[in-house]
Structures are given as C-alpha cells and as structure tokens.
Amino acid sequence: MRELSALESRVLAVLVEKESTVPDSYPMSLNSLTLGVNQKTARDPVMNAGEADVAAVLDELKSMSLVNTVSGSRVARFEHNMKRVYGIPGQAEALLAVLMLRGPQTSAELRLNCERLHRFADVSSVEGFLDELAAREPALAVKLPKAPGAREARWAHLLSGEPALPVASAVSAPSSSSSARDEEIAALRAEVEQLKAAVARIQSELGISP
C-alpha cells in the first residue's frame, strides 16, 4: 500500500465516519461525500474540494481496493473497505478515521471524538489500540513528541506518511500556560461535539425536529 494523499485520506475517513453517523445515507453518493469532505466542523484542516477532485480520488482508492462502487442505484454510491485492506479491528478503524479527519490528538481527545464511531470504555483502552497500531509493520500510528508545556503527548496516523512536526523556537514556542489552555479548549470542544451528538440521538429517538 502506498501513502495516501491528504484528500485520499479525507475521503476514506469520511466514508468510515458517515457509515456510523448517518447509516441511512450510506453507501454515499459523490455529492454527499464531497459535502462531508468539505464539512466545516470536526475537520482539521478544512478543505474545499470539488466533485471532480473527489471523483478522481475515488478512482485511486478503488484501484487500491479501499473503496467499492455499489450497484443497483440510479446514482453511483461508494463504500469503504478499510478494515479488510489494512487488517484492523473496528476500534482501530475508528481511531484512524478520527485522526485523518481532525489531525493529531491526545488519547483523551480521541476517546471523546470517537464517541459516535466507537464508544471506548476508558482512555487506557484507546491507548491499547493506538499502541497496537504503532507496533505494526509498517506502523499505522505514531505517538508524537510531547510539546513544550503540554501535559499529554498527541497521536497521529501514518497513512499519509510521517506527520509534519512544528519547528520549536525560542520566539514561537508557546508558554506552558497557553499550551495547557489550548489543550483545555480542545477538550471542551470535543465535549461539546459529544453533547451535540447525544442531543441529536435523543431528538431522533423522540421524533423531535432539531
């Protein structure tokens, strides 16, 4: 398997995400997949890809057996093959998808952000699957060096090669307090996303319009 481009990993991760979060719309059409790729929330970085770009990426992913076209519909629909191709369990698939969608995250952030794809019992179970991904040959995830002032190290996926690390300098390095504050803000944002998902599920179960 070759390394995936940024757009290829985004398309693959969106298919994994939407299979769990909007199962009624899965497999996905090209239009809905493009909207998911360009989604403004729960994405880092935010992208602005056209349908032609996504269609070209789908062809590449199909050549690697990572995506299949589903027949039997007037509109072509697409599904992923990530677990089978990479030989990973659903828990690891969820972690990699969230890392591809949101960039490097701590174990605690991953547990919150994976809530709608897989509900991990605790942070240690998240770390167990991350350690397994890091121990594979070739590795599919890596624990990044802890940033100055950070309380926890972040994890990144390796499906698109080695992640770019920020260049530390005396001028640009964040203070311990600002780094800790950034981590707290990221954790709070993850909790808000989790609460939104919970409210949406309750509204759906009760038949209440958002």
PDB file of C-alpha atoms in Angstrom:
ATOM      1  CA  MET A   1       0.000   0.000   0.000  1.00  0.00           C
ATOM      2  CA  ARG A   2       1.351   3.402  -0.949  1.00  0.00           C
ATOM      3  CA  GLU A   3       0.936   6.502   1.192  1.00  0.00           C
ATOM      4  CA  LEU A   4      -2.368   8.318   0.781  1.00  0.00           C
ATOM      5  CA  SER A   5      -2.617  11.954  -0.220  1.00  0.00           C
ATOM      6  CA  ALA A   6      -4.345  14.366   2.162  1.00  0.00           C
ATOM      7  CA  LEU A   7      -7.530  14.289   0.062  1.00  0.00           C
ATOM      8  CA  GLU A   8      -7.456  10.496  -0.296  1.00  0.00           C
ATOM      9  CA  SER A   9      -7.216  10.043   3.470  1.00  0.00           C
ATOM     10  CA  ARG A  10     -10.018  12.585   3.991  1.00  0.00           C
ATOM     11  CA  VAL A  11     -12.346  10.817   1.543  1.00  0.00           C
ATOM     12  CA  LEU A  12     -11.646   7.431   3.121  1.00  0.00           C
ATOM     13  CA  ALA A  13     -12.162   8.785   6.639  1.00  0.00           C
ATOM     14  CA  VAL A  14     -15.452  10.474   5.691  1.00  0.00           C
ATOM     15  CA  LEU A  15     -16.779   7.154   4.383  1.00  0.00           C
ATOM     16  CA  VAL A  16     -15.830   5.479   7.675  1.00  0.00           C
ATOM     17  CA  GLU A  17     -17.384   8.303   9.702  1.00  0.00           C
ATOM     18  CA  LYS A  18     -20.667   8.515   7.806  1.00  0.00           C
ATOM     19  CA  GLU A  19     -21.175   4.748   7.875  1.00  0.00           C
ATOM     20  CA  SER A  20     -21.678   5.118  11.646  1.00  0.00           C
ATOM     21  CA  THR A  21     -23.173   8.597  11.949  1.00  0.00           C
ATOM     22  CA  VAL A  22     -25.649   8.602   9.026  1.00  0.00           C
ATOM     23  CA  PRO A  23     -26.192   4.922   8.165  1.00  0.00           C
ATOM     24  CA  ASP A  24     -29.371   5.741   6.191  1.00  0.00           C
ATOM     25  CA  SER A  25     -27.248   7.699   3.692  1.00  0.00           C
ATOM     26  CA  TYR A  26     -24.536   5.051   3.420  1.00  0.00           C
ATOM     27  CA  PRO A  27     -23.134   3.988   0.949  1.00  0.00           C
ATOM     28  CA  MET A  28     -22.576   7.593  -0.091  1.00  0.00           C
ATOM     29  CA  SER A  29     -23.203   9.440  -3.332  1.00  0.00           C
ATOM     30  CA  LEU A  30     -20.472  11.623  -4.847  1.00  0.00           C
ATOM     31  CA  ASN A  31     -22.365  14.760  -3.840  1.00  0.00           C
ATOM     32  CA  SER A  32     -22.860  13.790  -0.210  1.00  0.00           C
ATOM     33  CA  LEU A  33     -19.274  12.557   0.036  1.00  0.00           C
ATOM     34  CA  THR A  34     -17.973  15.878  -1.287  1.00  0.00           C
ATOM     35  CA  LEU A  35     -20.066  17.726   1.300  1.00  0.00           C
ATOM     36  CA  GLY A  36     -18.568  15.525   4.012  1.00  0.00           C
ATOM     37  CA  VAL A  37     -15.043  16.207   2.769  1.00  0.00           C
ATOM     38  CA  ASN A  38     -15.641  19.974   2.851  1.00  0.00           C
ATOM     39  CA  GLN A  39     -17.505  19.948   6.175  1.00  0.00           C
ATOM     40  CA  LYS A  40     -16.533  22.921   8.349  1.00  0.00           C
ATOM     41  CA  THR A  41     -16.968  21.203  11.729  1.00  0.00           C
ATOM     42  CA  ALA A  42     -14.900  18.310  13.111  1.00  0.00           C
ATOM     43  CA  ARG A  43     -12.319  18.769  10.353  1.00  0.00           C
ATOM     44  CA  ASP A  44      -8.667  19.830  10.531  1.00  0.00           C
ATOM     45  CA  PRO A  45      -7.692  21.157   8.117  1.00  0.00           C
ATOM     46  CA  VAL A  46     -10.909  22.394   6.484  1.00  0.00           C
ATOM     47  CA  MET A  47     -10.856  21.550   2.758  1.00  0.00           C
ATOM     48  CA  ASN A  48     -12.569  22.924  -0.327  1.00  0.00           C
ATOM     49  CA  ALA A  49     -12.514  20.083  -2.850  1.00  0.00           C
ATOM     50  CA  GLY A  50     -14.697  19.923  -5.949  1.00  0.00           C
ATOM     51  CA  GLU A  51     -16.717  16.899  -7.052  1.00  0.00           C
ATOM     52  CA  ALA A  52     -14.231  16.261  -9.878  1.00  0.00           C
ATOM     53  CA  ASP A  53     -11.385  16.132  -7.335  1.00  0.00           C
ATOM     54  CA  VAL A  54     -13.296  13.698  -5.125  1.00  0.00           C
ATOM     55  CA  ALA A  55     -14.254  11.551  -8.134  1.00  0.00           C
ATOM     56  CA  ALA A  56     -10.601  11.291  -9.178  1.00  0.00           C
ATOM     57  CA  VAL A  57      -9.632  10.316  -5.628  1.00  0.00           C
ATOM     58  CA  LEU A  58     -12.353   7.649  -5.558  1.00  0.00           C
ATOM     59  CA  ASP A  59     -10.838   6.094  -8.684  1.00  0.00           C
ATOM     60  CA  GLU A  60      -7.446   5.969  -6.959  1.00  0.00           C
ATOM     61  CA  LEU A  61      -8.915   4.449  -3.811  1.00  0.00           C
ATOM     62  CA  LYS A  62     -10.804   1.867  -5.876  1.00  0.00           C
ATOM     63  CA  SER A  63      -7.534   0.858  -7.561  1.00  0.00           C
ATOM     64  CA  MET A  64      -6.173   0.065  -4.070  1.00  0.00           C
ATOM     65  CA  SER A  65      -9.399  -1.811  -3.119  1.00  0.00           C
ATOM     66  CA  LEU A  66     -10.039   0.734  -0.338  1.00  0.00           C
ATOM     67  CA  VAL A  67     -13.348   1.801  -1.929  1.00  0.00           C
ATOM     68  CA  ASN A  68     -16.045  -0.077  -3.836  1.00  0.00           C
ATOM     69  CA  THR A  69     -18.799   1.223  -6.101  1.00  0.00           C
ATOM     70  CA  VAL A  70     -22.213  -0.099  -5.079  1.00  0.00           C
ATOM     71  CA  SER A  71     -24.515  -1.045  -7.953  1.00  0.00           C
ATOM     72  CA  GLY A  72     -28.278  -1.188  -8.037  1.00  0.00           C
ATOM     73  CA  SER A  73     -28.969   2.533  -7.732  1.00  0.00           C
ATOM     74  CA  ARG A  74     -29.590   5.264 -10.279  1.00  0.00           C
ATOM     75  CA  VAL A  75     -26.862   7.294  -8.574  1.00  0.00           C
ATOM     76  CA  ALA A  76     -23.429   5.739  -8.075  1.00  0.00           C
ATOM     77  CA  ARG A  77     -22.696   5.135  -4.406  1.00  0.00           C
ATOM     78  CA  PHE A  78     -19.463   4.315  -2.646  1.00  0.00           C
ATOM     79  CA  GLU A  79     -18.444   2.284   0.392  1.00  0.00           C
ATOM     80  CA  HIS A  80     -15.068   1.773   2.075  1.00  0.00           C
ATOM     81  CA  ASN A  81     -13.043  -1.387   2.638  1.00  0.00           C
ATOM     82  CA  MET A  82     -10.652  -0.009   5.241  1.00  0.00           C
ATOM     83  CA  LYS A  83     -10.852  -2.759   7.871  1.00  0.00           C
ATOM     84  CA  ARG A  84     -10.291  -5.550   5.380  1.00  0.00           C
ATOM     85  CA  VAL A  85      -7.488  -3.909   3.407  1.00  0.00           C
ATOM     86  CA  TYR A  86      -5.477  -2.810   6.446  1.00  0.00           C
ATOM     87  CA  GLY A  87      -6.424  -5.845   8.535  1.00  0.00           C
ATOM     88  CA  ILE A  88      -7.546  -3.877  11.582  1.00  0.00           C
ATOM     89  CA  PRO A  89     -10.476  -4.173  14.028  1.00  0.00           C
ATOM     90  CA  GLY A  90     -13.309  -1.653  14.142  1.00  0.00           C
ATOM     91  CA  GLN A  91     -11.853   0.118  17.187  1.00  0.00           C
ATOM     92  CA  ALA A  92      -8.592   0.832  15.360  1.00  0.00           C
ATOM     93  CA  GLU A  93     -10.505   1.870  12.237  1.00  0.00           C
ATOM     94  CA  ALA A  94     -12.449   4.439  14.277  1.00  0.00           C
ATOM     95  CA  LEU A  95      -9.256   5.876  15.784  1.00  0.00           C
ATOM     96  CA  LEU A  96      -7.515   6.178  12.419  1.00  0.00           C
ATOM     97  CA  ALA A  97     -10.583   7.788  10.825  1.00  0.00           C
ATOM     98  CA  VAL A  98     -10.803  10.450  13.542  1.00  0.00           C
ATOM     99  CA  LEU A  99      -7.067  11.128  13.278  1.00  0.00           C
ATOM    100  CA  MET A 100      -7.440  11.546   9.499  1.00  0.00           C
ATOM    101  CA  LEU A 101     -10.411  13.874   9.966  1.00  0.00           C
ATOM    102  CA  ARG A 102      -9.142  16.031  12.851  1.00  0.00           C
ATOM    103  CA  GLY A 103      -5.344  15.749  12.875  1.00  0.00           C
ATOM    104  CA  PRO A 104      -3.118  14.796  15.846  1.00  0.00           C
ATOM    105  CA  GLN A 105      -4.933  14.372  19.163  1.00  0.00           C
ATOM    106  CA  THR A 106      -4.308  13.113  22.683  1.00  0.00           C
ATOM    107  CA  SER A 107      -5.739   9.786  23.841  1.00  0.00           C
ATOM    108  CA  ALA A 108      -8.392  11.609  25.877  1.00  0.00           C
ATOM    109  CA  GLU A 109      -9.433  13.742  22.890  1.00  0.00           C
ATOM    110  CA  LEU A 110      -9.620  10.652  20.691  1.00  0.00           C
ATOM    111  CA  ARG A 111     -11.892   8.890  23.164  1.00  0.00           C
ATOM    112  CA  LEU A 112     -14.332  11.838  23.064  1.00  0.00           C
ATOM    113  CA  ASN A 113     -14.120  12.382  19.317  1.00  0.00           C
ATOM    114  CA  CYS A 114     -14.614   8.673  18.545  1.00  0.00           C
ATOM    115  CA  GLU A 115     -17.845   8.530  20.559  1.00  0.00           C
ATOM    116  CA  ARG A 116     -20.126   8.254  17.520  1.00  0.00           C
ATOM    117  CA  LEU A 117     -17.907   5.718  15.729  1.00  0.00           C
ATOM    118  CA  HIS A 118     -16.960   3.528  18.683  1.00  0.00           C
ATOM    119  CA  ARG A 119     -17.540   4.015  22.392  1.00  0.00           C
ATOM    120  CA  PHE A 120     -14.329   3.251  24.288  1.00  0.00           C
ATOM    121  CA  ALA A 121     -14.691   2.282  27.938  1.00  0.00           C
ATOM    122  CA  ASP A 122     -11.745   4.403  29.056  1.00  0.00           C
ATOM    123  CA  VAL A 123      -8.591   6.152  27.876  1.00  0.00           C
ATOM    124  CA  SER A 124      -6.433   3.110  28.573  1.00  0.00           C
ATOM    125  CA  SER A 125      -8.412   1.082  26.020  1.00  0.00           C
ATOM    126  CA  VAL A 126      -7.813   3.847  23.463  1.00  0.00           C
ATOM    127  CA  GLU A 127      -4.090   3.726  24.203  1.00  0.00           C
ATOM    128  CA  GLY A 128      -4.086  -0.055  23.890  1.00  0.00           C
ATOM    129  CA  PHE A 129      -5.349   0.085  20.308  1.00  0.00           C
ATOM    130  CA  LEU A 130      -3.035   3.004  19.477  1.00  0.00           C
ATOM    131  CA  ASP A 131      -0.059   1.013  20.778  1.00  0.00           C
ATOM    132  CA  GLU A 132      -1.081  -1.893  18.535  1.00  0.00           C
ATOM    133  CA  LEU A 133      -1.269   0.407  15.504  1.00  0.00           C
ATOM    134  CA  ALA A 134       2.164   1.833  16.360  1.00  0.00           C
ATOM    135  CA  ALA A 135       3.678  -1.646  16.766  1.00  0.00           C
ATOM    136  CA  ARG A 136       2.567  -2.879  13.327  1.00  0.00           C
ATOM    137  CA  GLU A 137       4.990  -3.239  10.439  1.00  0.00           C
ATOM    138  CA  PRO A 138       4.623  -0.820   8.820  1.00  0.00           C
ATOM    139  CA  ALA A 139       3.216   1.291  11.640  1.00  0.00           C
ATOM    140  CA  LEU A 140      -0.160   2.954  11.090  1.00  0.00           C
ATOM    141  CA  ALA A 141       0.044   5.428  14.004  1.00  0.00           C
ATOM    142  CA  VAL A 142       2.755   7.210  15.942  1.00  0.00           C
ATOM    143  CA  LYS A 143       2.991   8.920  19.309  1.00  0.00           C
ATOM    144  CA  LEU A 144       4.401  12.394  18.731  1.00  0.00           C
ATOM    145  CA  PRO A 145       6.995  14.012  20.996  1.00  0.00           C
ATOM    146  CA  LYS A 146       5.306  15.910  23.792  1.00  0.00           C
ATOM    147  CA  ALA A 147       5.126  19.641  23.014  1.00  0.00           C
ATOM    148  CA  PRO A 148       6.757  22.061  25.482  1.00  0.00           C
ATOM    149  CA  GLY A 149       4.353  22.669  28.358  1.00  0.00           C
ATOM    150  CA  ALA A 150       1.870  20.032  27.159  1.00  0.00           C
ATOM    151  CA  ARG A 151       0.505  17.604  29.725  1.00  0.00           C
ATOM    152  CA  GLU A 152      -0.088  14.776  27.253  1.00  0.00           C
ATOM    153  CA  ALA A 153       1.505  13.605  24.028  1.00  0.00           C
ATOM    154  CA  ARG A 154      -0.592  13.555  20.862  1.00  0.00           C
ATOM    155  CA  TRP A 155      -1.022  10.734  18.356  1.00  0.00           C
ATOM    156  CA  ALA A 156      -1.043  10.949  14.548  1.00  0.00           C
ATOM    157  CA  HIS A 157      -1.872   8.486  11.769  1.00  0.00           C
ATOM    158  CA  LEU A 158       0.773   7.367   9.275  1.00  0.00           C
ATOM    159  CA  LEU A 159      -1.426   6.501   6.290  1.00  0.00           C
ATOM    160  CA  SER A 160      -0.198   9.692   4.605  1.00  0.00           C
ATOM    161  CA  GLY A 161       3.415   9.345   5.752  1.00  0.00           C
ATOM    162  CA  GLU A 162       5.227  10.979   8.629  1.00  0.00           C
ATOM    163  CA  PRO A 163       3.314  13.965  10.065  1.00  0.00           C
ATOM    164  CA  ALA A 164       4.932  17.376   9.895  1.00  0.00           C
ATOM    165  CA  LEU A 165       6.173  18.433  13.309  1.00  0.00           C
ATOM    166  CA  PRO A 166       6.099  22.100  14.386  1.00  0.00           C
ATOM    167  CA  VAL A 167       9.517  23.733  14.472  1.00  0.00           C
ATOM    168  CA  ALA A 168      10.355  24.751  18.032  1.00  0.00           C
ATOM    169  CA  SER A 169      11.993  28.102  18.569  1.00  0.00           C
ATOM    170  CA  ALA A 170      12.599  30.441  21.462  1.00  0.00           C
ATOM    171  CA  VAL A 171      10.416  33.073  19.830  1.00  0.00           C
ATOM    172  CA  SER A 172       7.481  30.973  18.666  1.00  0.00           C
ATOM    173  CA  ALA A 173       7.322  28.260  21.322  1.00  0.00           C
ATOM    174  CA  PRO A 174       4.113  28.627  23.362  1.00  0.00           C
ATOM    175  CA  SER A 175       4.291  29.146  27.088  1.00  0.00           C
ATOM    176  CA  SER A 176       3.253  26.347  29.437  1.00  0.00           C
ATOM    177  CA  SER A 177       0.097  28.199  30.398  1.00  0.00           C
ATOM    178  CA  SER A 178      -1.004  28.889  26.816  1.00  0.00           C
ATOM    179  CA  SER A 179      -0.279  25.312  25.765  1.00  0.00           C
ATOM    180  CA  ALA A 180      -2.312  23.943  28.679  1.00  0.00           C
ATOM    181  CA  ARG A 181      -5.112  26.394  27.859  1.00  0.00           C
ATOM    182  CA  ASP A 182      -5.132  25.230  24.221  1.00  0.00           C
ATOM    183  CA  GLU A 183      -5.441  21.617  25.378  1.00  0.00           C
ATOM    184  CA  GLU A 184      -8.333  22.510  27.677  1.00  0.00           C
ATOM    185  CA  ILE A 185     -10.115  24.358  24.852  1.00  0.00           C
ATOM    186  CA  ALA A 186      -9.647  21.360  22.526  1.00  0.00           C
ATOM    187  CA  ALA A 187     -11.046  19.028  25.182  1.00  0.00           C
ATOM    188  CA  LEU A 188     -14.041  21.325  25.759  1.00  0.00           C
ATOM    189  CA  ARG A 189     -14.740  21.486  22.024  1.00  0.00           C
ATOM    190  CA  ALA A 190     -14.666  17.689  21.879  1.00  0.00           C
ATOM    191  CA  GLU A 191     -17.127  17.520  24.778  1.00  0.00           C
ATOM    192  CA  VAL A 192     -19.454  19.969  23.010  1.00  0.00           C
ATOM    193  CA  GLU A 193     -19.385  17.785  19.871  1.00  0.00           C
ATOM    194  CA  GLN A 194     -20.183  14.762  22.044  1.00  0.00           C
ATOM    195  CA  LEU A 195     -23.126  16.559  23.678  1.00  0.00           C
ATOM    196  CA  LYS A 196     -24.445  17.682  20.287  1.00  0.00           C
ATOM    197  CA  ALA A 197     -24.357  14.077  19.092  1.00  0.00           C
ATOM    198  CA  ALA A 198     -26.184  12.899  22.224  1.00  0.00           C
ATOM    199  CA  VAL A 199     -28.897  15.559  21.809  1.00  0.00           C
ATOM    200  CA  ALA A 200     -29.299  14.662  18.144  1.00  0.00           C
ATOM    201  CA  ARG A 201     -29.761  10.992  19.033  1.00  0.00           C
ATOM    202  CA  ILE A 202     -32.366  11.815  21.677  1.00  0.00           C
ATOM    203  CA  GLN A 203     -34.237  14.115  19.274  1.00  0.00           C
ATOM    204  CA  SER A 204     -34.207  11.386  16.634  1.00  0.00           C
ATOM    205  CA  GLU A 205     -35.495   8.760  19.069  1.00  0.00           C
ATOM    206  CA  LEU A 206     -38.302  11.053  20.256  1.00  0.00           C
ATOM    207  CA  GLY A 207     -39.192  12.215  16.742  1.00  0.00           C
ATOM    208  CA  ILE A 208     -38.366  15.826  17.591  1.00  0.00           C
ATOM    209  CA  SER A 209     -37.120  18.098  14.801  1.00  0.00           C
ATOM    210  CA  PRO A 210     -33.794  19.824  15.538  1.00  0.00           C
TER     211      PRO A 210
END
